[in-house]
Short mmCIF file of C-alpha atoms in Angstrom, two decimals:
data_model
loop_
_atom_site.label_atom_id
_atom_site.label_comp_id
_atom_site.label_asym_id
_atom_site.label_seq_id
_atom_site.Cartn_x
_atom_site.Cartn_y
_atom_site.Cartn_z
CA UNK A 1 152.43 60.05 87.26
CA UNK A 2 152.67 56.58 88.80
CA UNK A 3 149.31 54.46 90.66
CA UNK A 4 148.78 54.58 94.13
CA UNK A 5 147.77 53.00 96.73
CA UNK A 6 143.82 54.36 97.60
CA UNK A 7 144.46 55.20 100.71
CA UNK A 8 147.50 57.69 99.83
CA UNK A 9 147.52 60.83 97.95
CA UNK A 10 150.04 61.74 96.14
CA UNK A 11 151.42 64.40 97.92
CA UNK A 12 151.48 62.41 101.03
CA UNK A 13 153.36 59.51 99.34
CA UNK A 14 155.41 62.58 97.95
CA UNK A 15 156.34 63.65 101.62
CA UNK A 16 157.04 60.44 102.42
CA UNK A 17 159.31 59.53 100.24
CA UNK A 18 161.84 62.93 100.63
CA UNK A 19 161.60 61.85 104.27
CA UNK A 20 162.48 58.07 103.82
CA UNK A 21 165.07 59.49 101.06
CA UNK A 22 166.19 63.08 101.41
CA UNK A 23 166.98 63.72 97.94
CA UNK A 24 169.83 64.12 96.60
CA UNK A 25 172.04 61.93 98.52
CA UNK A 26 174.73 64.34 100.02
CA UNK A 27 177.55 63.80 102.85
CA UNK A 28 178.38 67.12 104.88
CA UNK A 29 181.92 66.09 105.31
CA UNK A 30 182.20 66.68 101.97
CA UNK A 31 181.54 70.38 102.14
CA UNK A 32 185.65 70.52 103.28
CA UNK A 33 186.66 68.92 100.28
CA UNK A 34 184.70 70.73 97.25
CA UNK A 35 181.91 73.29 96.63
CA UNK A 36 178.99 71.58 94.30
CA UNK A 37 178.61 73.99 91.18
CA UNK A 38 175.97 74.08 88.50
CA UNK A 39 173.37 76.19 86.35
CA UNK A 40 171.44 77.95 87.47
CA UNK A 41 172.44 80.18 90.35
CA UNK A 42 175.74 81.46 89.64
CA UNK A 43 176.10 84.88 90.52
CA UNK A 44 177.88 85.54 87.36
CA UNK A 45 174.61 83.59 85.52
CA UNK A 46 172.16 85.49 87.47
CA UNK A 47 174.19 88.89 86.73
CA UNK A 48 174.38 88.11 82.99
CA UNK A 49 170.75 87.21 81.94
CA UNK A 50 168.61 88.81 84.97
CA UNK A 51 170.31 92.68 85.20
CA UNK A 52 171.96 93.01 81.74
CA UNK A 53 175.18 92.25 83.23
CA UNK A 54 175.20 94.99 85.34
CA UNK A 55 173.64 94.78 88.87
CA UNK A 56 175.23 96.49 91.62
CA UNK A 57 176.32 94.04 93.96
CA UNK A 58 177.29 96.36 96.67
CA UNK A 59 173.43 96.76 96.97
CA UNK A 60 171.82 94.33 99.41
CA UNK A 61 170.71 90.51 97.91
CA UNK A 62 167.76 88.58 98.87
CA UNK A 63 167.24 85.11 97.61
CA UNK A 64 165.22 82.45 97.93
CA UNK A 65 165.53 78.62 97.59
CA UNK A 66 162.02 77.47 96.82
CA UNK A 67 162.29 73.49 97.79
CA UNK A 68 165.65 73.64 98.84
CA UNK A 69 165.99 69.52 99.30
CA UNK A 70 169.47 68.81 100.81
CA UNK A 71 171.04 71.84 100.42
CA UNK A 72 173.02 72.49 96.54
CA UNK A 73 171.46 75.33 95.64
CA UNK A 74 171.63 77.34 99.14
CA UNK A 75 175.03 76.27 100.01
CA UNK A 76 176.60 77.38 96.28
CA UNK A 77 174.47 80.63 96.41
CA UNK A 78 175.23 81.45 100.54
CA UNK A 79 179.24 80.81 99.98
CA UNK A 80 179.33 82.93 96.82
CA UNK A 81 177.82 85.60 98.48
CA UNK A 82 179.83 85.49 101.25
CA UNK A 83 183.28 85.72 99.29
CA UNK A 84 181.86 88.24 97.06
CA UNK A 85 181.01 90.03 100.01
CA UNK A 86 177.84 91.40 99.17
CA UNK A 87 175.33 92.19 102.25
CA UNK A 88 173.06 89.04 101.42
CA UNK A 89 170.39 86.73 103.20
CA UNK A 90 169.55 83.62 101.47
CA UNK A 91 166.18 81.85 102.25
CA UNK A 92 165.82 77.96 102.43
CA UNK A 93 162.36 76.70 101.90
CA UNK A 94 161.43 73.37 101.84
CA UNK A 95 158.64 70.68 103.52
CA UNK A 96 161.07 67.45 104.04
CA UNK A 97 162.76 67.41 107.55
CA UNK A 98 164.98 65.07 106.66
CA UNK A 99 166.34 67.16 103.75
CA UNK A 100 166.27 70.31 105.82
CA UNK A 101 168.70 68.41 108.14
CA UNK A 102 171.28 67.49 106.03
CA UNK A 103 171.16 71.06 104.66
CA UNK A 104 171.77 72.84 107.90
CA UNK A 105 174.53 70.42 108.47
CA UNK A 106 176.49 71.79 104.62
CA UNK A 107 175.60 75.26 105.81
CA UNK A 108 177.25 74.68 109.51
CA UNK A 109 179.89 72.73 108.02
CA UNK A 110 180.87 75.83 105.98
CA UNK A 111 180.14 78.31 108.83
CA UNK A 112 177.68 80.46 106.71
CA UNK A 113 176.07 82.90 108.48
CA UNK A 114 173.74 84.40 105.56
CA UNK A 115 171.11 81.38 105.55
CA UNK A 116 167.80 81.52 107.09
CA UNK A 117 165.46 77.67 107.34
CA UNK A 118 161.98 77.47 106.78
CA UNK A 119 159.42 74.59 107.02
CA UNK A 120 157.25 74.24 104.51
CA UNK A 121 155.35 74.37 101.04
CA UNK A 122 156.25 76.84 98.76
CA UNK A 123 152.57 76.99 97.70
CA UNK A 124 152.52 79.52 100.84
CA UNK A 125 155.57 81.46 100.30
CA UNK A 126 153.76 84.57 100.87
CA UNK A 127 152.95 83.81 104.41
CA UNK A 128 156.18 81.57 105.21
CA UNK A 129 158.69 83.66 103.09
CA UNK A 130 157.38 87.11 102.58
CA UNK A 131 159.21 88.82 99.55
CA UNK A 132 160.38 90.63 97.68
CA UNK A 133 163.34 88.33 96.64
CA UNK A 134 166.14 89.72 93.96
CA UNK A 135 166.36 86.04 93.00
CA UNK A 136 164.53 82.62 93.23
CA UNK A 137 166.03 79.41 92.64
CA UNK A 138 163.29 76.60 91.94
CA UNK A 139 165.02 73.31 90.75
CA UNK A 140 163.88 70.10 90.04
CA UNK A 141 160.57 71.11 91.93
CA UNK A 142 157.66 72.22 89.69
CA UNK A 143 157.56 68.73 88.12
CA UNK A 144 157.11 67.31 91.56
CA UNK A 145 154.08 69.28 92.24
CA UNK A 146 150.52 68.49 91.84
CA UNK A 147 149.68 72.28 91.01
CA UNK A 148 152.69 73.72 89.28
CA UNK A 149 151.07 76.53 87.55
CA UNK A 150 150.04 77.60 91.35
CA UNK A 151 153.98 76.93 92.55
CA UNK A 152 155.44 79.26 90.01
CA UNK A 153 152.55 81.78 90.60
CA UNK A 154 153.39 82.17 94.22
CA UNK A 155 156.84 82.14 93.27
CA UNK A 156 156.31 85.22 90.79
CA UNK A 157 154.77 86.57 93.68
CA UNK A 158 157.29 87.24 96.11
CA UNK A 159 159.67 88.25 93.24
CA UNK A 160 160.88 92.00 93.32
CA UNK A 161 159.85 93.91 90.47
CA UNK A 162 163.36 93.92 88.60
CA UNK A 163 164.09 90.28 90.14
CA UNK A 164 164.28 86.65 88.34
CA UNK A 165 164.20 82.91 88.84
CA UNK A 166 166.72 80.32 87.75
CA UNK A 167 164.65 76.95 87.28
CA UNK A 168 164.71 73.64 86.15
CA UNK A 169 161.88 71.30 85.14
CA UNK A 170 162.53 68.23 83.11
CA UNK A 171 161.99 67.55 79.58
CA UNK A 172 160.84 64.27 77.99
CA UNK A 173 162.78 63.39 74.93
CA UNK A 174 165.93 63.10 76.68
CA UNK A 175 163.97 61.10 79.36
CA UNK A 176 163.27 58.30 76.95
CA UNK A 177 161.73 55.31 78.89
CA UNK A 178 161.31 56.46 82.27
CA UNK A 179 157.54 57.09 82.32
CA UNK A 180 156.97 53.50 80.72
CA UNK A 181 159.35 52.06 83.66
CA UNK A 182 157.36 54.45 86.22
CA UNK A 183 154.34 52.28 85.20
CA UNK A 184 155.81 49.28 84.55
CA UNK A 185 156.71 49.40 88.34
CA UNK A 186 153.48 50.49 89.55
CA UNK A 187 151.90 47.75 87.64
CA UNK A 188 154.43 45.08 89.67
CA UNK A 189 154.04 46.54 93.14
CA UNK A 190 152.33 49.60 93.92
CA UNK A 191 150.95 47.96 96.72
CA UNK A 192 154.48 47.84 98.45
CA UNK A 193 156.28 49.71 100.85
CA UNK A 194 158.86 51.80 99.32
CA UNK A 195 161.83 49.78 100.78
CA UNK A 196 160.10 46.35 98.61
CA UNK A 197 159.42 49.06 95.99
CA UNK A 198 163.38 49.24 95.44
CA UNK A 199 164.04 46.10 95.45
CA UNK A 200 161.91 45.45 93.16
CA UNK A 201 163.00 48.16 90.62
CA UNK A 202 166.43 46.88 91.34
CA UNK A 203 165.14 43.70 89.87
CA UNK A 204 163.84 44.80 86.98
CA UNK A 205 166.44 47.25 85.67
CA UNK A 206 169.30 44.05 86.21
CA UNK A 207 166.91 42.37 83.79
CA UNK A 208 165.42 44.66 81.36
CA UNK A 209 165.57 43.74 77.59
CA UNK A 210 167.97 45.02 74.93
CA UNK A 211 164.55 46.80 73.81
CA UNK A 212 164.02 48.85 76.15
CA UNK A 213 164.00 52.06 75.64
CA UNK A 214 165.09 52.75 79.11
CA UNK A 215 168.17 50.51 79.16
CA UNK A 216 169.03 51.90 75.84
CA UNK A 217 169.14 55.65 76.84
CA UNK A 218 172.70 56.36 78.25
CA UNK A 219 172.02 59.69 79.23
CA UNK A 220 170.26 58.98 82.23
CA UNK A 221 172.70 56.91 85.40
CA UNK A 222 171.36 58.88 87.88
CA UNK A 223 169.61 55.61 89.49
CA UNK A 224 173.32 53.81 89.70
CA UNK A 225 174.31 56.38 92.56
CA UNK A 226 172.17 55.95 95.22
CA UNK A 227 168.95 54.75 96.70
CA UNK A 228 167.80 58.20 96.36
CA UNK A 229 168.55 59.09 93.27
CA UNK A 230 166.61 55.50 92.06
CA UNK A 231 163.22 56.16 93.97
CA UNK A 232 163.78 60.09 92.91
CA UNK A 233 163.62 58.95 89.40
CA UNK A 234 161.23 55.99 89.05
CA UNK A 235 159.63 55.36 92.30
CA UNK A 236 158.03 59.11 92.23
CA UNK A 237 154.75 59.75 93.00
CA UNK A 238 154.36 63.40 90.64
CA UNK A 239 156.77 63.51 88.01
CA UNK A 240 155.72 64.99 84.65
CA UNK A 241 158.24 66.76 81.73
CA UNK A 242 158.28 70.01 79.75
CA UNK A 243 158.70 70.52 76.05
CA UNK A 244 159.83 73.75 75.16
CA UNK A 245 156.24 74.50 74.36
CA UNK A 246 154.45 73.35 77.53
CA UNK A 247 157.07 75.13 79.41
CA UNK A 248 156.52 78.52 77.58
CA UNK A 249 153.12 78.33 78.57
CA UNK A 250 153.58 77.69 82.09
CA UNK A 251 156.14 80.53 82.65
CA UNK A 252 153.58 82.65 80.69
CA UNK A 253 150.75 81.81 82.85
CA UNK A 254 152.44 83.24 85.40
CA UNK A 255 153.48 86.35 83.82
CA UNK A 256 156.96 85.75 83.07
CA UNK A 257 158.99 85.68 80.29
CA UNK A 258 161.97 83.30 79.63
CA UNK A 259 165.06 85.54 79.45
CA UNK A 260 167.15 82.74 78.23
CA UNK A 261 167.59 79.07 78.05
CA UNK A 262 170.77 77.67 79.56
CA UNK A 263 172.79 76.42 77.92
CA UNK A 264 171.90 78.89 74.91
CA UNK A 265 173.30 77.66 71.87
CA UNK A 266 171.33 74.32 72.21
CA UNK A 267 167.91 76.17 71.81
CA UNK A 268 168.98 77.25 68.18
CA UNK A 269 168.26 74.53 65.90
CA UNK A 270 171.29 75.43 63.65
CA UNK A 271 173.56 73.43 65.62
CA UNK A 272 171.70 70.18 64.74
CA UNK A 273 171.33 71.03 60.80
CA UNK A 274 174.37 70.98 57.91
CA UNK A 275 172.04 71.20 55.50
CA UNK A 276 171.80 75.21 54.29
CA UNK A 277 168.62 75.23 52.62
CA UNK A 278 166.71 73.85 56.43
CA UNK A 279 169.09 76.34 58.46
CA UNK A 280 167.34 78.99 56.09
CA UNK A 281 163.78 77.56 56.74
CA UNK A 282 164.22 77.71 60.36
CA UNK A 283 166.08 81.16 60.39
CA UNK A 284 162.58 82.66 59.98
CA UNK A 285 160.63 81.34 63.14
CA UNK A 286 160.43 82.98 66.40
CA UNK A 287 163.00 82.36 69.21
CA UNK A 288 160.45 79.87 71.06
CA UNK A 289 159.52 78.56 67.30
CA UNK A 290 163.32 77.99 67.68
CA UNK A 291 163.82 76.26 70.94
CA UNK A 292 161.34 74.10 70.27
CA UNK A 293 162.62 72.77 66.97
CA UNK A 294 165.87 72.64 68.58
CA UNK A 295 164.67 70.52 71.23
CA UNK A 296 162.94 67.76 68.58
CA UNK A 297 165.80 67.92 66.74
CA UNK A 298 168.64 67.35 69.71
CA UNK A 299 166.56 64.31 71.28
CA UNK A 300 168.95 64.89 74.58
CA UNK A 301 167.18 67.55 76.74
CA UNK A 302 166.95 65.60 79.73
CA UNK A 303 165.95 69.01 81.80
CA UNK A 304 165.51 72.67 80.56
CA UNK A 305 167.19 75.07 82.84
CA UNK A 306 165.98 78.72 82.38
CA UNK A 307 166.65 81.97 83.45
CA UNK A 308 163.07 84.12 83.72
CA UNK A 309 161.90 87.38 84.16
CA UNK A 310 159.16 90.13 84.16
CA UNK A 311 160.03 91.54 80.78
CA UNK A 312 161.98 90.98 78.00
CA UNK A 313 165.95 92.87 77.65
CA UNK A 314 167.61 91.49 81.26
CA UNK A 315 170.09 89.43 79.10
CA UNK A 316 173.35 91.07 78.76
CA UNK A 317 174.33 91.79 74.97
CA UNK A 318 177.79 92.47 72.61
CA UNK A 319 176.67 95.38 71.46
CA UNK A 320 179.79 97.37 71.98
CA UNK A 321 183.68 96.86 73.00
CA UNK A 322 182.48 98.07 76.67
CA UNK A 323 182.06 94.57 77.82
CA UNK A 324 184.36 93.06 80.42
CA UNK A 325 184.34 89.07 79.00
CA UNK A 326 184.18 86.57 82.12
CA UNK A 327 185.10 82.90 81.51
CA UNK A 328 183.06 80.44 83.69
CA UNK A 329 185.17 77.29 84.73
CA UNK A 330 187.73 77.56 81.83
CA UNK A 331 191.19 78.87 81.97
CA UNK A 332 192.20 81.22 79.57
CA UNK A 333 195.46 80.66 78.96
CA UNK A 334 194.50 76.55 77.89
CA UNK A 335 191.32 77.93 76.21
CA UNK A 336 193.96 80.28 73.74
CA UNK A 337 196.28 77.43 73.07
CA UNK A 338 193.34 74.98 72.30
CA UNK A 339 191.95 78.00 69.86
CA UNK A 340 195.32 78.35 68.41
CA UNK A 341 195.96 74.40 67.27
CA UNK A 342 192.21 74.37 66.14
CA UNK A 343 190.59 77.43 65.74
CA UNK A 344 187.81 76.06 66.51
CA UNK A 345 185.79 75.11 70.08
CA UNK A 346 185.20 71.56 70.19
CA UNK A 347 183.61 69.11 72.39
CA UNK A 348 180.56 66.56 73.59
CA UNK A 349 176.99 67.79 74.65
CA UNK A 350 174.81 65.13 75.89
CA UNK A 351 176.61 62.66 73.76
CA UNK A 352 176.49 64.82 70.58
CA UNK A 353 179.65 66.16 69.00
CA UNK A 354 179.97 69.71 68.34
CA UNK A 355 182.42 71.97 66.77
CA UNK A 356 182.33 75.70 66.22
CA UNK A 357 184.87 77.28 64.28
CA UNK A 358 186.16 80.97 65.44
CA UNK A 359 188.35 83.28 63.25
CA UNK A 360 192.36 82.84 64.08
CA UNK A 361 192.41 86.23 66.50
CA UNK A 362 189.93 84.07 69.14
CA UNK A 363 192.95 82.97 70.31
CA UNK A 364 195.08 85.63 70.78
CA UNK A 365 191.78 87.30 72.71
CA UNK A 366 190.81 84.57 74.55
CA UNK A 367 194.32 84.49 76.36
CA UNK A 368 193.96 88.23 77.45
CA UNK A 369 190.36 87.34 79.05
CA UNK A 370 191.04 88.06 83.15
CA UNK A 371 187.39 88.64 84.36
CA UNK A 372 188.29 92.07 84.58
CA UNK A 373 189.34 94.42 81.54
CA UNK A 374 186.96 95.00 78.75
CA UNK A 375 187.12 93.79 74.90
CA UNK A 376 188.36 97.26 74.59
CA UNK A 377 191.34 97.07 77.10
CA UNK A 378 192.37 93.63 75.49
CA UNK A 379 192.30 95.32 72.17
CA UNK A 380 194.63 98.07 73.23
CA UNK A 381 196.62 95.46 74.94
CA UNK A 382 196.93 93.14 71.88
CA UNK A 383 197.54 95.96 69.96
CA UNK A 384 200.71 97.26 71.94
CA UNK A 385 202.15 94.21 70.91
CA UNK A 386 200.82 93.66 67.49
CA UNK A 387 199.66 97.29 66.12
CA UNK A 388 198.91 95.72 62.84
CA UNK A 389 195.52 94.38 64.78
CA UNK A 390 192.72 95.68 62.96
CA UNK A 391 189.34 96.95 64.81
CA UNK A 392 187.41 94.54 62.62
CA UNK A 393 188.94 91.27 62.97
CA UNK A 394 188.88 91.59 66.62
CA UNK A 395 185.58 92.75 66.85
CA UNK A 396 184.60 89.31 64.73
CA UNK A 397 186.88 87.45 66.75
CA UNK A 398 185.19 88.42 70.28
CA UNK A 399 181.65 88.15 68.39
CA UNK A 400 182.57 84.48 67.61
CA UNK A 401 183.91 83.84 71.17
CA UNK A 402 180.70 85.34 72.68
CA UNK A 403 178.81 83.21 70.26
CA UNK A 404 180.32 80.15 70.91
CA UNK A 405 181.44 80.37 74.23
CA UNK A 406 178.96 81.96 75.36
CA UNK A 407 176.23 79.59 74.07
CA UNK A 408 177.68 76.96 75.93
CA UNK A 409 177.83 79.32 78.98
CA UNK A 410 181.33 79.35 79.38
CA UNK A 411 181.83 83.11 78.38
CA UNK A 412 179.38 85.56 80.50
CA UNK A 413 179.40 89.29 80.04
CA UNK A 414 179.49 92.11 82.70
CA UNK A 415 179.47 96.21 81.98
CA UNK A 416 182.73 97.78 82.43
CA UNK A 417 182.37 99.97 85.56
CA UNK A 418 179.33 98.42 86.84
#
C-alpha cells in the first residue's frame, strides 16, 4: 500500500483516482468491432466448475458484477446471455461514475436489454443489490479494498445457495518489483496531484536501472497502454497480492471453498518438475499443498483467477463416456492436425514452455469434438469408420485431451442431455 497525503484516506484517494481514470481504458465504438473475452465468466466456465457441467439454462440467471469498472465483465456476461437466450438479468455494481459511464455506453452500444446500474460499494450489496445471485463476478477488486475479508463476505452473502463467484485477486511473484516501485514513487512525490504523479512515474520507468527488478520482469506491460492502466498499477492507493495460501484463507473466511483454479493445470506442480523422484514427493500433499508449491515453483502468477463455491463437487468430472467435450476458442479441425504432426499440445504460458504429450487417437478425437455429441457418440462415429478402434485407447485418448486441454481451459465438459 503506497503513503498518503494526511489529509486523504485511502479510499478517498481510491475514488478519486477511478474517477480521474476510469479503469480500464475502453472505447465504446469498439463494442461494433469485437466482444472482449476472458476467464472468468464464461458461461461455458461457470457451467463447468460451478453446476458440474450441468445447469439448466432454460431456468432463469441472475448475476452480479461486484465493481463492475468500465464495463468487461457485464458486457461479455449480458451478450452471452442474450444469444444463449436464457431469461437473464445481469447486475452492475460499482462506486466510480466515470466508469459507470463508459459502461452504459458498451451496453447501449450493443443494445442489451438484460443489464441493470447501480451506484455504489459492494460492502452494501445487501441493501443496494439484494440477492440471491446464481453467479458473482468480482475481478481485480478485493485487492483494491481496505476490508477484503468484509467484500467477499457480503459477496457470499447475496449468493444463492447452489451459486458461485468467478474472481480474481493478484498474486505477488509474478508481480516482481511493483510494490518496491509503488514506494519508490511515494517516496518522490506523494505530495502531488495525480496528473504530476504520472509524470513523474513516467520519468522514472524511462530511467530505471538494468537492476531493477521491475524493468526486468516482462510479464507485466500493462503501464505501456494507457494512463490508466499506469496509475492502476503503480499510482494505487490499496493494492496488496495473494499467494495461494493467503488466498485460501480469505475464501475460507468467508465460507467458501475454491472449486478450481483457472487455468488448472498450472496449480499442479508437476508441470514445473522433470525430475521423478520430486514429482513423487509432491504427489502426496493436498490439492492447496499443491497450488501453492506450484505457484513458488512457476514464479509467473501475476493474478489467480478462481472459480468458488459453497461446497466441494461443482466441478464437472470424466468419469464416464457421457460427457459432451466443448472446445473454448480452438478449432477442432486445426487442433486434430496439430495433434496428428505432434502428438503432443504445445505452447507458451507466461513465458514458460510447455508440452504435453497425448496418445496418437487425440487426434482423430479431437477432430470429431462439435460442442455437441458426447465422447460416446464420437466413439461410435470413429468407429464406423475405423471398427478396429478399441474402447480403451479412446478412453485414454479423451482422458489425455481432458487433461491437457482441459488444464489449460481450452476443453470444458457439459452432461449429455442436460
Amino acid at each position: 500500500m503506497t503513503d498518503l497525503p494526511a489529509a486523504q484516506t485511502a479510499a478517498e484517494a481510491l475514488a478519486a483516482q477511478y474517477e480521474a481514470y476510469p479503469y480500464p481504458q475502453r472505447d465504446p465504438a469498439e463494442e461494433a468491432r469485437r466482444l472482449i473475452l476472458g476467464s472468468p465468466s464464461r458461461l461455458e466456465e461457470i457451467d463447468h466448475y460451478l453446476y458440474a457441467g450441468a445447469r439448466d439454462w432454460s431456468r432463469p440467471f441472475r448475476a452480479l458484477v461486484a465493481g463492475g469498472g468500465t464495463g468487461d465483465a457485464t458486457v461479455m456476461l449480458a451478450q452471452q446471455l442474450a444469444e444463449a437466450g436464457v431469461e437473464a438479468e445481469v447486475v452492475y455494481l460499482d462506486r466510480s461514475a466515470a466508469a459507470r459511464a463508459v459502461a452504459e455506453a458498451r451496453v447501449a452500444a450493443r443494445d442489451l436489454s438484460n443489464v441493470r446500474f447501480v451506484a455504489g460499494s459492494l460492502l452494501e450489496v445487501a441493501t443496494l443489490a439484494p440477492g440471491p445471485f446464481d453467479y458473482i463476478d468480482c475481478c481485480g477488486v478485493l485487492h483494491h479494498l481496505e476490508q477484503p475479508e468484509a467484500g467477499l463476505a457480503a459477496l457470499a452473502g447475496v449468493l444463492a445457495e447452489d451459486g458461485g463467484l468467478g474472481v480474481m485477486v493478484y498474486a505477488p511473484y509474478g508481480r516482481s518489483g511493483v510494490y518496491e516501485l509503488q514506494a519508490a514513487l511515494a517516496q518522490l512525490g506523494r505530495e502531488l496531484p495525480l496528473e504530476r504523479r504520472i509524470e513523474l512515474a513516467r520519468r522514472l520507468l524511462a530511467g530505471l536501472p538494468t537492476t531493477n527488478r521491475f524493468a526486468n520482469n516482462k510479464l507485466l506491460a500493462d503501464h505501456k497502454r494507457g494512463d490508466a492502466e499506469l496509475v492502476d498499477l503503480l499510482l494505487n492507493p490499496v493494492d496488496r497480492s495473494y499467494t495461494v495460501g493467503d488466498f485460501a484463507r480469505l475464501v475460507a473466511g468467508a465460507e467458501l471453498t475454491i472449486a478450481s483454479f483457472v487455468e488448472p493445470l498450472r496449480y499442479e506442480p508437476r508441470l514445473y518438475l522433470a525430475d521423478e523422484a520430486l514429482r513423487a514427493r509432491c504427489d502426496g500433499l493436498a490439492p492447496l499443498a499443491q497450488a501453492a508449491l506450484a505457484e513458488r515453483l512457476a514464479g509467473n502468477m501475476k493474478t489467480h483467477v478462481a472459480y468458488l463455491a459453497r461446497r466441494p463437487g461443482t466441478v464437472a468430472r470424466l468419469d464416464s463416456p457421457a460427457w459432451v467435450p466443448r472446445l473454448l476458442d480452438i478449432d477442432a479441425r486445426a487442433l486434430a492436425d496439430s495433434l496428428a504432426r505432434k502428438q503432443a499440445i504445445s505452447g507458451t504460458v507466461e513465458g514458460l514452455e510447455i508440452t504435453l504429450p497425448v496418445p496418437p487417437l487425440a487426434a482423430a478425437l479431437a477432430g470429431e469434438i462439435d460442442g455437441r455429441r458426447s465422447f460416446a457418440e464420437i466413439l461410435a462415429a470413429l468407429r464406423d469408420r475405423r471398427p478396429e478402434i478399441e474402447e480403451r485407447a479412446f478412453a485414454a485418448a479423451a482422458q489425455a485431451l481432458v487433461g491437457a486441454l482441459g488444464g489449460l481451459n481450452k476443453l470444458l465438459l457439459r452432461r449429455a442431455g442436460a
